[in-house]
Structure formats: C-alpha cells, structure tokens
CSV table of C-alpha atoms in Angstrom, one decimal:
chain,number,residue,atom,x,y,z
A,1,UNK,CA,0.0,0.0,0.0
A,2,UNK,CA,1.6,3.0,-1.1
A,3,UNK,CA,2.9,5.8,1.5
A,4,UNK,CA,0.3,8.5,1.3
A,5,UNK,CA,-2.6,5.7,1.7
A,6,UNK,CA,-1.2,4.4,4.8
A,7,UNK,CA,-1.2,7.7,6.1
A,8,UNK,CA,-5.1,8.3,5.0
A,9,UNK,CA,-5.8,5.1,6.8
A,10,UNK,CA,-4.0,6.2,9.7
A,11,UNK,CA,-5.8,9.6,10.3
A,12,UNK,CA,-9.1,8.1,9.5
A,13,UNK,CA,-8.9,5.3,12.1
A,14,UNK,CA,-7.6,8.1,15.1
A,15,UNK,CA,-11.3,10.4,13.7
A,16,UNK,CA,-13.1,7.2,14.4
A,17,UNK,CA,-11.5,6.5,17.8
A,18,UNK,CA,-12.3,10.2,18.9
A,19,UNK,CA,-16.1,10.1,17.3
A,20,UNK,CA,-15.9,7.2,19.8
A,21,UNK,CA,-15.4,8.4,22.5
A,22,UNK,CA,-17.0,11.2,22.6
A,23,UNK,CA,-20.0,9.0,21.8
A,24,UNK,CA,-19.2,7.2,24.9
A,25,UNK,CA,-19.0,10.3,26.8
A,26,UNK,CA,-22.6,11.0,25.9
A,27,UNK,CA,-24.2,7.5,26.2
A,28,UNK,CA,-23.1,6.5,29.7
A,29,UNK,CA,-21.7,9.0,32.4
A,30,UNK,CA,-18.3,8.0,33.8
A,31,UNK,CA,-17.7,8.4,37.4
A,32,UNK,CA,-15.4,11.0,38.4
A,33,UNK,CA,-11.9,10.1,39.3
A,34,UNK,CA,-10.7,10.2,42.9
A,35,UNK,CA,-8.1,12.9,42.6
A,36,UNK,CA,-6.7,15.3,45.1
A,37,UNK,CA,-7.9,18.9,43.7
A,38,UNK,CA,-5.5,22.0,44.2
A,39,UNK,CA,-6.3,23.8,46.8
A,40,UNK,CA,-7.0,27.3,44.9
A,41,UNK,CA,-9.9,25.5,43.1
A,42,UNK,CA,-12.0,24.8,46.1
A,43,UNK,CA,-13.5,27.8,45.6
A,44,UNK,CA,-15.0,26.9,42.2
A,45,UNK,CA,-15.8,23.4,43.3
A,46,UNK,CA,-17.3,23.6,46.4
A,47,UNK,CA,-18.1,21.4,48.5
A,48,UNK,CA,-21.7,20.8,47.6
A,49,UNK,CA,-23.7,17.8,46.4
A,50,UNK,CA,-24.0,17.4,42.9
A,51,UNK,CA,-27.5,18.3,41.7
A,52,UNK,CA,-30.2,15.4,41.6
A,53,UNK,CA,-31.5,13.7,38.5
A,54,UNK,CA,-34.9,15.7,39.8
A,55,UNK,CA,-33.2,18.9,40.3
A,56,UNK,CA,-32.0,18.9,36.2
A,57,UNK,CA,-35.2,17.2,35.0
A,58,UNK,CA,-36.9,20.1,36.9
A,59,UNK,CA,-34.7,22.6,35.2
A,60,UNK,CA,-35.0,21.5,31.7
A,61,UNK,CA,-39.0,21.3,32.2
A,62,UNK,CA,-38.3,25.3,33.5
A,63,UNK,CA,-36.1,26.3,31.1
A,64,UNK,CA,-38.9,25.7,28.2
A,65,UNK,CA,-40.7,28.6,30.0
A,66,UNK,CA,-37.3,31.0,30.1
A,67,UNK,CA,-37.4,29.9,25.9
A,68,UNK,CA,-40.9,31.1,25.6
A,69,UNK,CA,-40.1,34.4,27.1
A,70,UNK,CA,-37.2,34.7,24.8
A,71,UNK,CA,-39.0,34.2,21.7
A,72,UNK,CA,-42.0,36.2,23.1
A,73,UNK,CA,-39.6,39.2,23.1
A,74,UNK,CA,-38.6,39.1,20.0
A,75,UNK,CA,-42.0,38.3,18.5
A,76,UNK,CA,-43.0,41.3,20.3
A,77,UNK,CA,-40.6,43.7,18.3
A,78,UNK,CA,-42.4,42.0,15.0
A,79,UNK,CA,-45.9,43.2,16.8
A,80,UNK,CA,-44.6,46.9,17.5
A,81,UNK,CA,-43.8,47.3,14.3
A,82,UNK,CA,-47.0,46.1,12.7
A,83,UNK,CA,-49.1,48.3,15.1
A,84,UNK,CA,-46.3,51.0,14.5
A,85,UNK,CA,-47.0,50.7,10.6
A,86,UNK,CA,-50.9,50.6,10.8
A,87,UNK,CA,-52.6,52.1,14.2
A,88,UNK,CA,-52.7,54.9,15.4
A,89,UNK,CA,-51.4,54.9,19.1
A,90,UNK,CA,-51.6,57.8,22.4
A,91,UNK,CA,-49.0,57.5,25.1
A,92,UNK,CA,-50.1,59.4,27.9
A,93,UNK,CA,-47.7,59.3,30.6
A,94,UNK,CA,-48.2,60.5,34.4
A,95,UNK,CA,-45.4,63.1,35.6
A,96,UNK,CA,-45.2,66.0,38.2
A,97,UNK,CA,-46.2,68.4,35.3
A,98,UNK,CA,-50.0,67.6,34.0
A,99,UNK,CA,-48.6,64.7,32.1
A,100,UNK,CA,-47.5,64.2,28.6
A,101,UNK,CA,-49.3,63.2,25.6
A,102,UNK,CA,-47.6,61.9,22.4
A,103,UNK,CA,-49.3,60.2,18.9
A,104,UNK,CA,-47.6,57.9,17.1
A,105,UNK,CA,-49.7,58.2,13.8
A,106,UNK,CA,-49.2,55.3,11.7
A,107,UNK,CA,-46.1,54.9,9.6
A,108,UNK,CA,-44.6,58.4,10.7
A,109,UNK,CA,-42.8,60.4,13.2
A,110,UNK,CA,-44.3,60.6,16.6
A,111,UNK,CA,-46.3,64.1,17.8
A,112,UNK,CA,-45.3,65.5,21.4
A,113,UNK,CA,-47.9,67.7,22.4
A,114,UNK,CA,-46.8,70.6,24.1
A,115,UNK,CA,-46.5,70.6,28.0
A,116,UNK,CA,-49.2,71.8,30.2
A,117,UNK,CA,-49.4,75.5,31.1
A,118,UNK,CA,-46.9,76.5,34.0
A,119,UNK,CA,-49.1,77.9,36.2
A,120,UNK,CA,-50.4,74.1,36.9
A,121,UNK,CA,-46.7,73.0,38.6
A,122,UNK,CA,-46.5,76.5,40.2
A,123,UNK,CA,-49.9,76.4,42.2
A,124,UNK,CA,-49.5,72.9,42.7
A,125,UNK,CA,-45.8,73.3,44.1
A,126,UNK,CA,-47.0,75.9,46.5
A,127,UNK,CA,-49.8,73.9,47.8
A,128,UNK,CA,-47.3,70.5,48.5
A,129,UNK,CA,-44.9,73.4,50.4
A,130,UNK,CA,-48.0,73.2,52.7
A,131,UNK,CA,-48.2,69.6,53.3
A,132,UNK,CA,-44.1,69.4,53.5
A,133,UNK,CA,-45.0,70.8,57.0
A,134,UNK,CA,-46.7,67.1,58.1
A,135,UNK,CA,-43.8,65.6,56.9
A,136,UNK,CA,-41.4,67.6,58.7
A,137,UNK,CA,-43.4,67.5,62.7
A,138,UNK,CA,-45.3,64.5,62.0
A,139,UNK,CA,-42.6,62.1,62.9
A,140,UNK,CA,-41.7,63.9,66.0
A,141,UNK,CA,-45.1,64.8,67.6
A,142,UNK,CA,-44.6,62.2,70.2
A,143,UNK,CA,-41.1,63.8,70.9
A,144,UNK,CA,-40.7,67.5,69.9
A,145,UNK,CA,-37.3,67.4,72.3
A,146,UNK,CA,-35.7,65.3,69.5
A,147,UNK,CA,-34.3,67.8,68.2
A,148,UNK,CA,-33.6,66.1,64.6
A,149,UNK,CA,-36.3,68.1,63.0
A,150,UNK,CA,-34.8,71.6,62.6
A,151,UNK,CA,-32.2,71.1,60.8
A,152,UNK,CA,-34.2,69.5,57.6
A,153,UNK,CA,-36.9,72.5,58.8
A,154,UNK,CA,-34.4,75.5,58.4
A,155,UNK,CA,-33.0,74.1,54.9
A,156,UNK,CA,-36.8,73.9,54.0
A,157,UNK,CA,-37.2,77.5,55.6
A,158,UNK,CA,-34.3,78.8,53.5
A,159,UNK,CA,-36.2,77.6,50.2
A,160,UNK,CA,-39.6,78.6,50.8
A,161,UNK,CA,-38.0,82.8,51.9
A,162,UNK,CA,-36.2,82.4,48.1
A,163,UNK,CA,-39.4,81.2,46.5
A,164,UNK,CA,-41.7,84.0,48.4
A,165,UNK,CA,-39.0,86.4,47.5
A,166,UNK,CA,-38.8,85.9,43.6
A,167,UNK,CA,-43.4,85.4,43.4
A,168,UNK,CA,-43.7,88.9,41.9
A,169,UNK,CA,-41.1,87.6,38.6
A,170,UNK,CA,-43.9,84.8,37.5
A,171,UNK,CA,-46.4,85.7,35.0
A,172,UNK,CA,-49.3,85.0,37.3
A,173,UNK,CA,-53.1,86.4,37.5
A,174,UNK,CA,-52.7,88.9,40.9
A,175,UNK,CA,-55.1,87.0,42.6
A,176,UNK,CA,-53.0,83.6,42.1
A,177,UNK,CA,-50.1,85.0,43.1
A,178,UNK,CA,-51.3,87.0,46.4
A,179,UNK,CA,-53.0,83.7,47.3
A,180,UNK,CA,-49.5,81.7,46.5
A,181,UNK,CA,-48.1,84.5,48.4
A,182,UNK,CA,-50.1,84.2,51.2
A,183,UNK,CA,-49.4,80.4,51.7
A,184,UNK,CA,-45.6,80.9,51.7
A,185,UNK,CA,-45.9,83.5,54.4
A,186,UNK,CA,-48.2,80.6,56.3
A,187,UNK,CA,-45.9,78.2,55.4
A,188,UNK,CA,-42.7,80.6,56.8
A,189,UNK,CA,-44.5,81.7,59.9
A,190,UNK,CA,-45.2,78.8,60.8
A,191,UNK,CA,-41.5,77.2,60.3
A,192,UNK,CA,-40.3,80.1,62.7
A,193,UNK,CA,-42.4,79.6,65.3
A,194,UNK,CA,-41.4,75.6,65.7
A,195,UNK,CA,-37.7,76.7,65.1
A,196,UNK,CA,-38.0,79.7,68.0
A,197,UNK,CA,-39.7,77.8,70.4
A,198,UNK,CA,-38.5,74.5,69.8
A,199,UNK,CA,-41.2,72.5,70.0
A,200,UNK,CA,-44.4,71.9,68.5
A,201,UNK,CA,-47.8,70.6,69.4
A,202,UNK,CA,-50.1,68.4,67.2
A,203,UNK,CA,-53.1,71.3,67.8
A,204,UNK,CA,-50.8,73.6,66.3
A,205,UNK,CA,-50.3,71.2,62.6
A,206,UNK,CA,-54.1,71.0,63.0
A,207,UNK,CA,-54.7,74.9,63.2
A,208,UNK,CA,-51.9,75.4,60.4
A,209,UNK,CA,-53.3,72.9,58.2
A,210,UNK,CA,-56.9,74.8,58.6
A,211,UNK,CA,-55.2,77.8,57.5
A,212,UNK,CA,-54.6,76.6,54.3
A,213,UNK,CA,-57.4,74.5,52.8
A,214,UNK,CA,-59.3,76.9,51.8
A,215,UNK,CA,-56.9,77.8,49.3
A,216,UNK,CA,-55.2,74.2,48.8
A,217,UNK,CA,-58.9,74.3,47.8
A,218,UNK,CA,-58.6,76.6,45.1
A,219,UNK,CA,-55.6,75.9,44.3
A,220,UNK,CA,-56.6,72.3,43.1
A,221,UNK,CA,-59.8,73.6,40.7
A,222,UNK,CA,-57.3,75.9,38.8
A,223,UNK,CA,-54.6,72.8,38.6
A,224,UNK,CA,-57.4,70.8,37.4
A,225,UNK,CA,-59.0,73.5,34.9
A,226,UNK,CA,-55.8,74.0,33.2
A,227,UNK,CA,-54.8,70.1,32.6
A,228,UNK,CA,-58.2,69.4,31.6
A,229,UNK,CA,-58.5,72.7,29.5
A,230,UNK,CA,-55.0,71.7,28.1
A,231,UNK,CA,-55.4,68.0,27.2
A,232,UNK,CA,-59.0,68.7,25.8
A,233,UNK,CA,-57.2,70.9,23.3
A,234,UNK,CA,-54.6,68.6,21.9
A,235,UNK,CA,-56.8,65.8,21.5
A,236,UNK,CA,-59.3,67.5,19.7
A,237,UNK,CA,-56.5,68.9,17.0
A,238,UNK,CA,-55.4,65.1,17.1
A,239,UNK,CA,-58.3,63.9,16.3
A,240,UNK,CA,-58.9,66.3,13.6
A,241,UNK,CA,-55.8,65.7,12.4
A,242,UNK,CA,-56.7,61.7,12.2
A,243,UNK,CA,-60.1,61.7,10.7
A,244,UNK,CA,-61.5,58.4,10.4
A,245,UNK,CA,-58.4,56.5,11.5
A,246,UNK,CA,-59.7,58.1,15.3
A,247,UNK,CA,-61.7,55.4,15.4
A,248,UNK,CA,-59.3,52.3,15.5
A,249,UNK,CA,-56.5,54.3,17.8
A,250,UNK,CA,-55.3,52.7,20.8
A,251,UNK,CA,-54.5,55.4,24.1
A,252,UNK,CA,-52.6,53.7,27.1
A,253,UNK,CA,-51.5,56.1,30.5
A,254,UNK,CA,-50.2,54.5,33.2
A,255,UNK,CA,-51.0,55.3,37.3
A,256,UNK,CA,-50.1,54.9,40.9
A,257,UNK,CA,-52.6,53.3,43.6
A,258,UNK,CA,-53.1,56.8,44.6
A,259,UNK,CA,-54.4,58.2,41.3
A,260,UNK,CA,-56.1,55.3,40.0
A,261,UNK,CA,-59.3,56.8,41.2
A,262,UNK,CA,-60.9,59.4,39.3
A,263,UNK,CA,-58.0,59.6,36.7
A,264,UNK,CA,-57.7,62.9,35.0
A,265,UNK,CA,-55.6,61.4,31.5
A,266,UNK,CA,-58.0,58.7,31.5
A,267,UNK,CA,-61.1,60.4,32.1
A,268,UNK,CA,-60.2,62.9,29.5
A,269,UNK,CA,-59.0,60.8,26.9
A,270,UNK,CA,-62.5,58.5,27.5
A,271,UNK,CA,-64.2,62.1,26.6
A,272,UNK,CA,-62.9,61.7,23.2
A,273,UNK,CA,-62.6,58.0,22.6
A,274,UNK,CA,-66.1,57.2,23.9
A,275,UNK,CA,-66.9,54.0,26.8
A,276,UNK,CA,-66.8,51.0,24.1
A,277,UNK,CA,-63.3,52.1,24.0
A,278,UNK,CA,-63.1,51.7,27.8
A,279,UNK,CA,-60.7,48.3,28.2
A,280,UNK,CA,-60.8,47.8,24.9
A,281,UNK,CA,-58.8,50.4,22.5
A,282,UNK,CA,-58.2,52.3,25.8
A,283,UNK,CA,-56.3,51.6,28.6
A,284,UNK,CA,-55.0,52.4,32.4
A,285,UNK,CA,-52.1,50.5,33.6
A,286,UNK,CA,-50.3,50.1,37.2
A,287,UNK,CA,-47.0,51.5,37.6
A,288,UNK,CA,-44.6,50.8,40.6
A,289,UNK,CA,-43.1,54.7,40.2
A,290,UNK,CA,-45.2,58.1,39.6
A,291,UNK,CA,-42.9,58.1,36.0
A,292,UNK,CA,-42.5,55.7,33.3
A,293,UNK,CA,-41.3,55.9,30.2
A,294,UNK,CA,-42.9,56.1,26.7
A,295,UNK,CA,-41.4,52.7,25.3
A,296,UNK,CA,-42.4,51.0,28.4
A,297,UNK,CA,-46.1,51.8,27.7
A,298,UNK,CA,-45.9,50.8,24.1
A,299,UNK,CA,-44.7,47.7,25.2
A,300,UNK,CA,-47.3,47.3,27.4
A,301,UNK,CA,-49.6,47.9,24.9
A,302,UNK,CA,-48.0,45.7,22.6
A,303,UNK,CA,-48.6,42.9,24.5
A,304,UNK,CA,-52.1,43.1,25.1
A,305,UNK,CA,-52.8,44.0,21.7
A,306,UNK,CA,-51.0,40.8,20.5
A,307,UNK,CA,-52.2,38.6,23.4
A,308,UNK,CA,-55.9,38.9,22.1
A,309,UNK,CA,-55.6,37.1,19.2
A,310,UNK,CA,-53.7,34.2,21.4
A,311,UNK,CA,-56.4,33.8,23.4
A,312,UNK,CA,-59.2,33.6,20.6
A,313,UNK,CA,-56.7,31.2,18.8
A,314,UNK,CA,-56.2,28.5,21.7
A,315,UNK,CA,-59.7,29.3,24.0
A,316,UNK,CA,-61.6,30.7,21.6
A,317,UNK,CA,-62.2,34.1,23.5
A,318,UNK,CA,-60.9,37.4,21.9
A,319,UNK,CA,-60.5,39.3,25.1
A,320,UNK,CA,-59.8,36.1,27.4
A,321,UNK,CA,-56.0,36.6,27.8
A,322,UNK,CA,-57.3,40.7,29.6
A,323,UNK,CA,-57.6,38.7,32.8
A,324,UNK,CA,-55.6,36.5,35.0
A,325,UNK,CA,-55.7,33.3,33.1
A,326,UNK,CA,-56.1,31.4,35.6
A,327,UNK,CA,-58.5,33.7,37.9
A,328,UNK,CA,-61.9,31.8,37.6
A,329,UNK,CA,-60.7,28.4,38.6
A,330,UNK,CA,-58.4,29.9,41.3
A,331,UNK,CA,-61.8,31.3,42.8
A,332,UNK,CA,-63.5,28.0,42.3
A,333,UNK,CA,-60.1,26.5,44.6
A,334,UNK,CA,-61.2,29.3,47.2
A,335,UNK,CA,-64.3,28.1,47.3
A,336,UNK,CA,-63.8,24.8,48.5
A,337,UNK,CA,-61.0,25.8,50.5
A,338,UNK,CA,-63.7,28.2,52.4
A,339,UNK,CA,-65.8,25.3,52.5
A,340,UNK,CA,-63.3,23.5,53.9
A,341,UNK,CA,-62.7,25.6,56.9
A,342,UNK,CA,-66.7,26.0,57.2
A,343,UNK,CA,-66.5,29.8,56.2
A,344,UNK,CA,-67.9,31.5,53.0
A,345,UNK,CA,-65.8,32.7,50.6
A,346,UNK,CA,-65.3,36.6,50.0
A,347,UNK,CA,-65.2,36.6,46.4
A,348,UNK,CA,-66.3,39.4,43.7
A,349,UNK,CA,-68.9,38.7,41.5
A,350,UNK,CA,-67.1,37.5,37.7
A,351,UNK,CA,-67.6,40.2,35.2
A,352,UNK,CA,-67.2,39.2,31.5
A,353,UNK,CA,-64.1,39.1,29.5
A,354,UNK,CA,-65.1,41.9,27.2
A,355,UNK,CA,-66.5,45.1,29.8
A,356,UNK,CA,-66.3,48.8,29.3
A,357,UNK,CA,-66.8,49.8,32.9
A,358,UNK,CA,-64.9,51.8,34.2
A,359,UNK,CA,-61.3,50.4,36.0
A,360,UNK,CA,-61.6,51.9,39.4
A,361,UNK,CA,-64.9,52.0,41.5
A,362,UNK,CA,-67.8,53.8,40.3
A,363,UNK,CA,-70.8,52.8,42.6
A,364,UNK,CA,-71.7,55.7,45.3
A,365,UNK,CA,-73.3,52.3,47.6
A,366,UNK,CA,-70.0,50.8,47.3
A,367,UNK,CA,-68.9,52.6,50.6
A,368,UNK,CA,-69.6,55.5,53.1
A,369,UNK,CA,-68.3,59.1,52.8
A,370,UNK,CA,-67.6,61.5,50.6
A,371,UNK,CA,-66.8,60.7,46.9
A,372,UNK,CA,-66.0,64.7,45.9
A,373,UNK,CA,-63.4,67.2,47.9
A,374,UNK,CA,-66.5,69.6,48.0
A,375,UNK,CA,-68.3,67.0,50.0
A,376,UNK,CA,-66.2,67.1,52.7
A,377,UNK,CA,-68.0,68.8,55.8
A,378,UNK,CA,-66.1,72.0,57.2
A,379,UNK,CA,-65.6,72.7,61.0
C-alpha cells in the first residue's frame, strides 16, 4: 500500500476512535476520578452535592418557560412594528407636570404635544410646600425634644424665603399669586415659630393645616381647569388631524394606587374615545413609580394588543387573555377551601371578558363618605 494511503488510513482510524469516544462520553456517564484537587480550586468546586436527577429534570421542564419568554420578546418587536406601521397609538404618561401626551400616527414620526401651562406646577408646588409641613413635625409629635427636626426644617425654611421672595417675577393672574403668596408666608411663619420655640404641638399642625385649605382648595380647581382645558385641546386637533383613523387608535397612560381613582388622563381621553373604548382600544395601567417611560407603555400595549388574538386562537375568547388566566378556577379553589374551613368565601362577582366599565370603583353604595373634595364637611 503505497505511503500517502497508509497515512489516510492512519488519520481516518484516530477520527473514528475520537467520534468514539465522545459517543461514549454522551451515552453512559463516567464516574469521576478520585483525585486530590489544588487547593486554589476549592472555591470553584465547592463542596456541595451534585444536583439530583430531579433537580435537572426540573430545570430542563423550567427552562422551556425561560425559551418562551425569549421568543416572546422578539415576537414582540415583530408586533410593534405592525401596530407602528398601521394604528394609530396615544402614550399618555403620568409626571409632576400635567402629564404628557404623544401620537404615534401610523407609519410616521411621533407628535409631542406641548406641555401643560406652567401655572399648573406653580400652584400645585406651592400647595405640596404646605403639606411638607406634616412631613417635617409628624414624625416627632410624640417627641418634639428630638431635636432632629430643625435642621431638615431650616433648609426647607431657607427655600420657601427664596421662593416668596422671587413670586412677583412669574407671570401670574394677581389674585394667584397674592393667594400663593399668602401660603408661603403661612408656610414661613409657621416654620419660625417651631424653630423659635423648639417644639411643636399636634393642635398647632391642626390649626396650620386649617389655615390653608381653603386655598389648597382653590388651588386644586385651577390645577385641574388648566390640565383638563389643556389635554381637551390637543386631542381634539389630534383627532382632527386623524379623521377616520380616530376610530381604531389605541391610548394607554399608566397610574399609581393613589391616582387610580378618578383619573384625570383617563377620564379625558375617555371624553374623546367614547366608553366602548373603555378596556378595549383604551387603557390604564399600574406602575410601581409616579414616572414611566414612553417605550415602556408601548410595550405594554404591545402585549395586550397581541395577546388577544392568542387567546381567541387556543380558548376561543378574543379578550380572554385581559384577565388573569387562571383567575376563575383559582376562585373555584377558594371556594372549596372556604368550604373546607366552614367559612364563605369573599369573592367578587365574575364580570365578563369583554366590559367597558370603568377600571376603578364607580358605585356611590359601594362605601360611606364623601366621593368629591367639595363633599367634605367644614368645622
């Protein structure tokens, strides 16, 4: 056999005998070998068990779910870009300014709207001033003599004197700003007094805090007048601007537990969208923080827009996949629990799939009190 075919033999026979035993590797485990490790790799090692056949299993089964997130995410870029390319869409986002509105009109560039009037963020900054007084005695009404207070209350002091002192530069109406200037010398009198006298009583928050609701009181219809005023504009030139397409945009704005009740984005942008839009082509999110951002809506949005079709394709309910998917028969599992224990369950009654009602309580017999500020009896 000549040379050259001994040495093609050769290497052929050494690829089979690795093939092999890397087969072998897979097909059957090998124990480890019972060797002495060096010492600087115990901390790589360990000296834990090895995982169980129960513990991988589990992990494989797990890791299908990790997968289906993966691909989810990059399905939902696809589904962006489709609603991007044919709906229009509204992100209205919650901030410390009377929101922000911008539309994203199919297949163009998006449209900020412009930003609330200032006079909203003025009168409203002036009226928390007021309530930075709680937060600066509340925490030491038991204890006045801790004396950890005045140093947070003079820095506060310090800003409220530069703010008073610069009122007259703000384009205000001279009734706003001798009200606003009115609360700041509240606000400063009664700073000095705690600071002079060191101490504080609970009778004298309660007598301060009297003082000023009246026009906290005020203060709050002309905040609200001029975000409502504001937001009713834009959306009427947008939906001008839209014509028929109006009806098929979506609107998402996002809210805190605090100012999930009585909305103002939502309620306004229900004015022009109408109540079938309610849950539907419009809708109010939770947000852990008072801000979010725009592409974090839209991606919320995203995915319930694409998750409706999911649900009518596998349980044959358009609007299925809106609630928890497994909310009904976790009630039916309180149930018998309850049962169990010989109590009733306390369990709301099921509303469908597919309801415009509005998403935070709306009944007057649903509790006691007042539902308005107006309602609220005076001393």
């Amino acid at each position: 056999m000549p040379i050259r075919q001994h040495a093609e033999v050769r290497r052929r026979a050494r690829a089979l005998a690795s093939l092999t035993g890397a087969l072998c590797l897979f097909a059957a485990p090998l124990a480890a070998a019972d060797e002495t490790l060096p010492a600087y790799l115990a901390v790589a090692v360990g000296k834990g068990a090895p995982a169980s056949k129960a513990d991988v299993a589990a992990a494989n089964v797990m890791a299908l779910d990790d997968g289906m997130q993966q691909i989810y995410g990059l399905s939902l870029e696809k589904y962006k870009a489709n609603i991007r390319a044919e709906t229009p869409v509204i992100i209205a986002r919650f901030d410390d300014f009377g929101g922000s509105m911008t539309l994203y009109p199919p297949g163009k560039d998006p449209i900020h709207a412009e930003p609330v009037p200032q006079i909203y963020t003025l009168v409203k900054s002036v009226s928390h001033s007021t309530m930075a007084m709680y937060q600066l005695v509340a925490p030491y009404l038991r204890d006045p003599g801790d004396t950890s207070w005045r140093a947070p209350m003079a820095v506060y002091l310090a800003r409220i004197k530069s703010a008073q002192a610069t009122l007259g530069d703000l384009d205000l109406p001279d009734n706003v700003r001798k009200r606003l200037d009115g609360m700041l010398a509240r606000d400063i009198a009664f700073m000095e007094k705690c600071l002079e006298t060191g101490t504080f009583t609970f009778a004298d928050l309660d007598a301060f805090a009297r003082s000023v609701e009246p026009d906290i009181v005020k203060n709050v219809a002309l905040a609200a007048s001029t975000q409502v005023d504001h937001w009713e504009s834009v959306l009427t030139g947008w939906q001008k601007m839209l014509g028929p397409e109006w009806d098929k945009t979506y609107a998402i704005t996002n809210t805190l537990y605090v100012t999930r009740q009585n909305n103002i984005l939502f309620t306004v942008l229900a004015q022009f969208m109408g109540k079938e839009a309610i849950d539907d082509r419009l809708i109010l999110v939770g947000t852990t923080a008072f801000t979010t951002t725009e592409d974090t809506l839209f991606d919320v949005l995203a995915r319930i827009i694409a998750d409706r079709p999911l649900g009518d394709v596998f349980f044959r309910n358009f609007y299925l996949m809106d609630a928890e998917l497994i909310g009904s028969a976790a009630q039916q599992a309180v149930e018998v629990d309850a049962a169990k224990q010989g109590k009733k369950a306390l369990l709301p009654t099921l509303a469908p799939f597919d309801t415009h009602e509005w998403p935070w309580p709306a009944d007057p017999a649903s509790g006691p009190g007042p539902a308005d500020m107006q309602e609220i009896p005076g001393d």
